[in-house]
Amino acid sequence: MNQRRSLPAGWLAWLGLCCLVAAGPAHAAPERFEDTLCVTAKFSQGQPLSELPMLTDLGVKWVRDTVAWFDIEKRPGQYQAFPPEFQQRLDFYRQHDIGLVMLLAYDNPLAYPNTPAKPGNSADPVAYGRYAAEMARRLRKQGLRFVIELWNEPHNDLFHKFGGNWNGAPPSPWVDHYLRMVDEATHRIKLFDPSIRVITDDDMWVIHYHFLARGLTRQIDGFAIHPYTGGDIPELTAVTYDTDWTRPYQVVDPDRSFGSAMRRLREFGSQKLGKRPEIWITEWGWGVGEKSPLGPLSEEAVATYLPRAMILGAATGAEATCWFSTRDSVDGPMGLTDNNSRPRPAYYAFRDLHAKLGKARYVCPLSTQSGSGAAMAYLFRDAKGPLVARWDAYPAVQGAGKLSLERPATAPACARP
C-alpha cells in the first residue's frame, strides 16, 4: 500500500540525509549508546528460556516482552500470578539490569467474551485499564526498570474489530476505541504512580498524527513506532512526503529521510501534548529474502542494515531501538537466530556494535560525502576520545554498506543545520 518514489540524485539527497539530525530539536541523549540498545524477544512465542543469556552476550539494555492478558485475568477482576516462565524472565532482566518494554496486548475473550450486544467486549476500555494498572503495580514490585506499551499495532488488530479507515483518518471507530483504552489505562497507571512511563503504539507514521489530532491524553509519555521500510535502506521511510493516504499530514521531508520523520512526529507531538514526547522504536528489522532495490536481502545485507538502524535511532533521539527480533519464531526469517538457534550474521553485527560503540556517548552528525551519493557519519565520544561511525547509504552492491568506526586525532566539526 505504500507509495514510493526515488530520491533525487546528487548532493540534495546527500545533504538532506546527512544533516537532518542537526536540524531537529535538542535532545537529552542517554548517557551511553548502549542505553538505547533493545531487542524484541520471542520467549512468549516459543524461544527457549535457555537462550536468555543471549541478551547479556548482545549487551542489550532493554528487552520488549509480554504475557497474554488472558493468562493473567481468566475471570473478570481475578488476576493470576505471573506464569513461571515469565517470572523467570523478569528475574533475569532484574538481575542483569535489563529494562523491560512491557507490551500489554492483545484482547481477552476468556474473561470478556464478545456478544452480539457487545461485539468489542474482549477489548473493553475499562477492563483493559484495570488490567494495565494491575500490571503496573506488579512490575513496580519486581524492582526492575520498565515502560508500558499499550497494545501492538492497533491498526492491524482493532481496525478489523471496530471498522473505519485503516490509516486512522476520520471517521475511524477503531481509533476512538483505542484512544478510550489508552485514556483508561494511562489514567489508572498514573494514579498509582505518575513516574511510570506509558506509550502508545502503531507501525504507520501517520496514525500517530491521527491519535494526537483526535485527543490523545496528555498524560501519555510518548509513542512506540515500527519504522519498517519494506526492504529499503534504514535511512529512508516507507512513505514519501506526498503519499496520498498520509494526507493532510506531511510525515516526512521531500528527501524521505528517517530523521525528518522522527523530527516531524516529535514536533507535532510537542504541539498537541504540550511537552516533548518520548519516541521508542519497539520494532525495526528486515527479513532475509525481503525484496530490496538491489534484490532479495541476504543475511549479510541484513547484518549491514542493523548497526545503521541502531545508530540512526540513537542519533534521532529514540529512547531505545528494539531490533525485531531475537528469533524467527512465527514471523519468518527476521530473527538474530533462526528456529534452530543458529546465529545469523546480524547477531554478530549486534554484538560487535555493542562491543565497539556501546560505552560511547552520541555527540552529533557530521558532514561528509562519498562518490556513491550519500555517506552517513556520526560523532561519538568514549573514554579514549572521539569516535566516528561512518557508512555508505547507497552501496552499489548489496551488503557493501558496512559500518566503519574511525578514531580521529581530533573531533571533526558537527554538521550545521
Short mmCIF file of N, CA and C in Angstrom, two decimals, residues 312-395:
data_model
loop_
_atom_site.label_atom_id
_atom_site.label_comp_id
_atom_site.label_asym_id
_atom_site.label_seq_id
_atom_site.Cartn_x
_atom_site.Cartn_y
_atom_site.Cartn_z
N LEU A 312 21.02 5.24 13.80
CA LEU A 312 20.03 6.23 13.41
C LEU A 312 19.02 6.47 14.52
N GLY A 313 18.61 5.40 15.20
CA GLY A 313 17.68 5.56 16.30
C GLY A 313 18.25 6.45 17.39
N ALA A 314 19.48 6.18 17.78
CA ALA A 314 20.12 6.99 18.82
C ALA A 314 20.32 8.42 18.36
N ALA A 315 20.75 8.59 17.11
CA ALA A 315 21.05 9.92 16.60
C ALA A 315 19.81 10.80 16.47
N THR A 316 18.65 10.20 16.29
CA THR A 316 17.41 10.97 16.16
C THR A 316 16.65 11.05 17.47
N GLY A 317 17.25 10.62 18.55
CA GLY A 317 16.66 10.83 19.87
C GLY A 317 15.71 9.76 20.35
N ALA A 318 15.72 8.58 19.75
CA ALA A 318 14.87 7.50 20.26
C ALA A 318 15.34 7.07 21.64
N GLU A 319 14.41 6.79 22.51
CA GLU A 319 14.76 6.32 23.85
C GLU A 319 15.42 4.95 23.78
N ALA A 320 14.94 4.13 22.87
CA ALA A 320 15.53 2.81 22.64
C ALA A 320 15.15 2.37 21.23
N THR A 321 15.98 1.50 20.66
CA THR A 321 15.69 0.91 19.36
C THR A 321 15.72 -0.60 19.51
N CYS A 322 14.56 -1.23 19.35
CA CYS A 322 14.41 -2.67 19.57
C CYS A 322 14.47 -3.40 18.24
N TRP A 323 15.53 -4.18 18.04
CA TRP A 323 15.63 -4.97 16.83
C TRP A 323 14.58 -6.08 16.86
N PHE A 324 13.91 -6.26 15.71
CA PHE A 324 12.91 -7.33 15.59
C PHE A 324 13.50 -8.42 14.70
N SER A 325 13.84 -9.55 15.32
CA SER A 325 13.65 -9.93 16.71
C SER A 325 14.78 -10.88 17.10
N THR A 326 14.70 -11.45 18.31
CA THR A 326 15.76 -12.34 18.75
C THR A 326 15.76 -13.68 18.03
N ARG A 327 14.59 -14.10 17.55
CA ARG A 327 14.44 -15.43 16.95
C ARG A 327 13.34 -15.37 15.90
N ASP A 328 13.41 -16.21 14.88
CA ASP A 328 12.38 -16.19 13.85
C ASP A 328 11.00 -16.43 14.43
N SER A 329 10.86 -17.48 15.21
CA SER A 329 9.57 -17.86 15.78
C SER A 329 8.52 -17.96 14.69
N VAL A 330 7.42 -17.20 14.81
CA VAL A 330 6.31 -17.32 13.85
C VAL A 330 6.33 -16.24 12.78
N ASP A 331 7.35 -15.38 12.77
CA ASP A 331 7.34 -14.20 11.90
C ASP A 331 8.28 -14.29 10.71
N GLY A 332 8.72 -15.48 10.37
CA GLY A 332 9.61 -15.59 9.23
C GLY A 332 11.04 -15.27 9.59
N PRO A 333 11.94 -15.22 8.59
CA PRO A 333 13.38 -15.10 8.84
C PRO A 333 13.82 -13.70 9.23
N MET A 334 13.32 -13.21 10.36
CA MET A 334 13.68 -11.88 10.85
C MET A 334 14.52 -11.94 12.11
N GLY A 335 14.82 -13.12 12.59
CA GLY A 335 15.50 -13.27 13.86
C GLY A 335 16.99 -13.10 13.79
N LEU A 336 17.55 -12.69 14.93
CA LEU A 336 19.01 -12.74 15.08
C LEU A 336 19.48 -14.19 15.04
N THR A 337 18.58 -15.09 15.44
CA THR A 337 18.83 -16.52 15.30
C THR A 337 17.65 -17.14 14.58
N ASP A 338 17.89 -18.25 13.90
CA ASP A 338 16.77 -18.96 13.29
C ASP A 338 16.13 -19.89 14.32
N ASN A 339 15.15 -20.65 13.90
CA ASN A 339 14.43 -21.50 14.85
C ASN A 339 15.19 -22.75 15.25
N ASN A 340 16.38 -22.91 14.70
CA ASN A 340 17.29 -23.97 15.16
C ASN A 340 18.40 -23.39 16.03
N SER A 341 18.22 -22.15 16.47
CA SER A 341 19.17 -21.46 17.36
C SER A 341 20.49 -21.12 16.67
N ARG A 342 20.50 -21.10 15.35
CA ARG A 342 21.71 -20.71 14.63
C ARG A 342 21.81 -19.20 14.57
N PRO A 343 22.87 -18.61 15.09
CA PRO A 343 23.03 -17.16 14.98
C PRO A 343 23.27 -16.75 13.53
N ARG A 344 22.57 -15.72 13.11
CA ARG A 344 22.78 -15.16 11.79
C ARG A 344 23.88 -14.09 11.85
N PRO A 345 24.38 -13.64 10.69
CA PRO A 345 25.37 -12.56 10.70
C PRO A 345 24.90 -11.33 11.47
N ALA A 346 23.58 -11.07 11.46
CA ALA A 346 23.05 -9.92 12.20
C ALA A 346 23.31 -10.04 13.69
N TYR A 347 23.32 -11.27 14.20
CA TYR A 347 23.61 -11.48 15.63
C TYR A 347 25.01 -10.96 15.95
N TYR A 348 25.96 -11.35 15.14
CA TYR A 348 27.34 -10.93 15.39
C TYR A 348 27.53 -9.44 15.14
N ALA A 349 26.75 -8.88 14.19
CA ALA A 349 26.81 -7.45 13.95
C ALA A 349 26.32 -6.68 15.17
N PHE A 350 25.26 -7.17 15.80
CA PHE A 350 24.73 -6.54 17.01
C PHE A 350 25.76 -6.61 18.13
N ARG A 351 26.30 -7.79 18.35
CA ARG A 351 27.27 -7.98 19.43
C ARG A 351 28.51 -7.13 19.22
N ASP A 352 28.97 -7.07 17.97
CA ASP A 352 30.15 -6.28 17.64
C ASP A 352 29.89 -4.79 17.82
N LEU A 353 28.69 -4.35 17.45
CA LEU A 353 28.32 -2.94 17.62
C LEU A 353 28.38 -2.54 19.08
N HIS A 354 27.83 -3.37 19.96
CA HIS A 354 27.87 -3.06 21.38
C HIS A 354 29.30 -3.05 21.90
N ALA A 355 30.09 -4.03 21.49
CA ALA A 355 31.46 -4.12 21.99
C ALA A 355 32.29 -2.89 21.61
N LYS A 356 32.06 -2.37 20.41
CA LYS A 356 32.90 -1.28 19.92
C LYS A 356 32.34 0.11 20.20
N LEU A 357 31.01 0.22 20.33
CA LEU A 357 30.41 1.55 20.46
C LEU A 357 29.54 1.70 21.70
N GLY A 358 29.30 0.60 22.41
CA GLY A 358 28.33 0.62 23.50
C GLY A 358 28.62 1.64 24.59
N LYS A 359 29.86 1.81 24.97
CA LYS A 359 30.21 2.71 26.07
C LYS A 359 30.36 4.15 25.62
N ALA A 360 30.26 4.39 24.33
CA ALA A 360 30.42 5.75 23.81
C ALA A 360 29.13 6.55 23.97
N ARG A 361 29.28 7.86 23.96
CA ARG A 361 28.14 8.78 24.03
C ARG A 361 27.96 9.42 22.66
N TYR A 362 26.73 9.46 22.18
CA TYR A 362 26.46 10.11 20.90
C TYR A 362 26.63 11.62 21.03
N VAL A 363 27.29 12.24 20.04
CA VAL A 363 27.55 13.67 20.07
C VAL A 363 26.74 14.41 19.02
N CYS A 364 26.93 14.08 17.72
CA CYS A 364 26.28 14.86 16.67
C CYS A 364 26.50 14.21 15.31
N PRO A 365 25.74 14.65 14.28
CA PRO A 365 26.00 14.19 12.92
C PRO A 365 27.18 14.96 12.32
N LEU A 366 27.83 14.36 11.35
CA LEU A 366 28.94 15.00 10.65
C LEU A 366 28.58 15.21 9.18
N SER A 367 29.24 16.14 8.55
CA SER A 367 29.00 16.42 7.15
C SER A 367 30.13 15.83 6.33
N THR A 368 29.87 14.71 5.66
CA THR A 368 30.86 14.08 4.80
C THR A 368 30.19 13.65 3.52
N GLN A 369 30.98 13.23 2.53
CA GLN A 369 30.42 12.86 1.24
C GLN A 369 31.23 11.74 0.62
N SER A 370 30.55 10.88 -0.14
CA SER A 370 31.25 9.83 -0.87
C SER A 370 30.79 9.83 -2.31
N GLY A 371 31.53 9.18 -3.16
CA GLY A 371 31.23 9.21 -4.57
C GLY A 371 29.91 8.57 -4.94
N SER A 372 29.41 7.66 -4.13
CA SER A 372 28.17 6.97 -4.47
C SER A 372 26.93 7.76 -4.08
N GLY A 373 27.09 8.92 -3.47
CA GLY A 373 25.92 9.77 -3.27
C GLY A 373 25.62 10.18 -1.86
N ALA A 374 25.75 9.30 -0.87
CA ALA A 374 25.39 9.69 0.49
C ALA A 374 26.18 8.88 1.50
N ALA A 375 27.15 9.52 2.12
CA ALA A 375 27.89 8.87 3.20
C ALA A 375 27.35 9.39 4.51
N MET A 376 26.94 8.49 5.37
CA MET A 376 26.43 8.87 6.68
C MET A 376 27.59 8.83 7.67
N ALA A 377 27.65 9.82 8.53
CA ALA A 377 28.72 9.85 9.52
C ALA A 377 28.21 10.52 10.79
N TYR A 378 28.52 9.92 11.95
CA TYR A 378 28.07 10.43 13.23
C TYR A 378 29.23 10.38 14.22
N LEU A 379 29.29 11.41 15.03
CA LEU A 379 30.36 11.53 16.00
C LEU A 379 29.92 10.99 17.36
N PHE A 380 30.73 10.13 17.92
CA PHE A 380 30.57 9.63 19.28
C PHE A 380 31.83 9.98 20.08
N ARG A 381 31.75 9.81 21.38
CA ARG A 381 32.93 10.03 22.22
C ARG A 381 32.91 9.03 23.37
N ASP A 382 34.05 8.38 23.60
CA ASP A 382 34.17 7.48 24.74
C ASP A 382 35.40 7.88 25.55
N ALA A 383 35.81 7.03 26.47
CA ALA A 383 36.93 7.38 27.36
C ALA A 383 38.23 7.61 26.61
N LYS A 384 38.34 7.06 25.41
CA LYS A 384 39.57 7.21 24.63
C LYS A 384 39.55 8.42 23.71
N GLY A 385 38.39 9.08 23.60
CA GLY A 385 38.31 10.24 22.73
C GLY A 385 37.23 10.12 21.68
N PRO A 386 37.30 10.94 20.61
CA PRO A 386 36.26 10.91 19.57
C PRO A 386 36.29 9.61 18.77
N LEU A 387 35.09 9.24 18.30
CA LEU A 387 34.92 8.02 17.53
C LEU A 387 33.89 8.31 16.45
N VAL A 388 34.22 8.06 15.20
CA VAL A 388 33.33 8.37 14.09
C VAL A 388 32.76 7.08 13.52
N ALA A 389 31.43 7.02 13.46
CA ALA A 389 30.73 5.91 12.81
C ALA A 389 30.36 6.36 11.40
N ARG A 390 30.76 5.57 10.41
CA ARG A 390 30.59 6.00 9.02
C ARG A 390 30.14 4.82 8.14
N TRP A 391 29.27 5.10 7.17
CA TRP A 391 28.88 4.08 6.22
C TRP A 391 28.30 4.73 4.96
N ASP A 392 28.23 3.95 3.91
CA ASP A 392 27.66 4.39 2.65
C ASP A 392 26.19 3.99 2.61
N ALA A 393 25.30 4.97 2.50
CA ALA A 393 23.87 4.67 2.50
C ALA A 393 23.40 4.04 1.19
N TYR A 394 24.13 4.26 0.11
CA TYR A 394 23.70 3.77 -1.20
C TYR A 394 24.80 2.94 -1.86
N PRO A 395 25.15 1.81 -1.28
CA PRO A 395 26.19 0.99 -1.92
C PRO A 395 25.70 0.42 -3.25
#
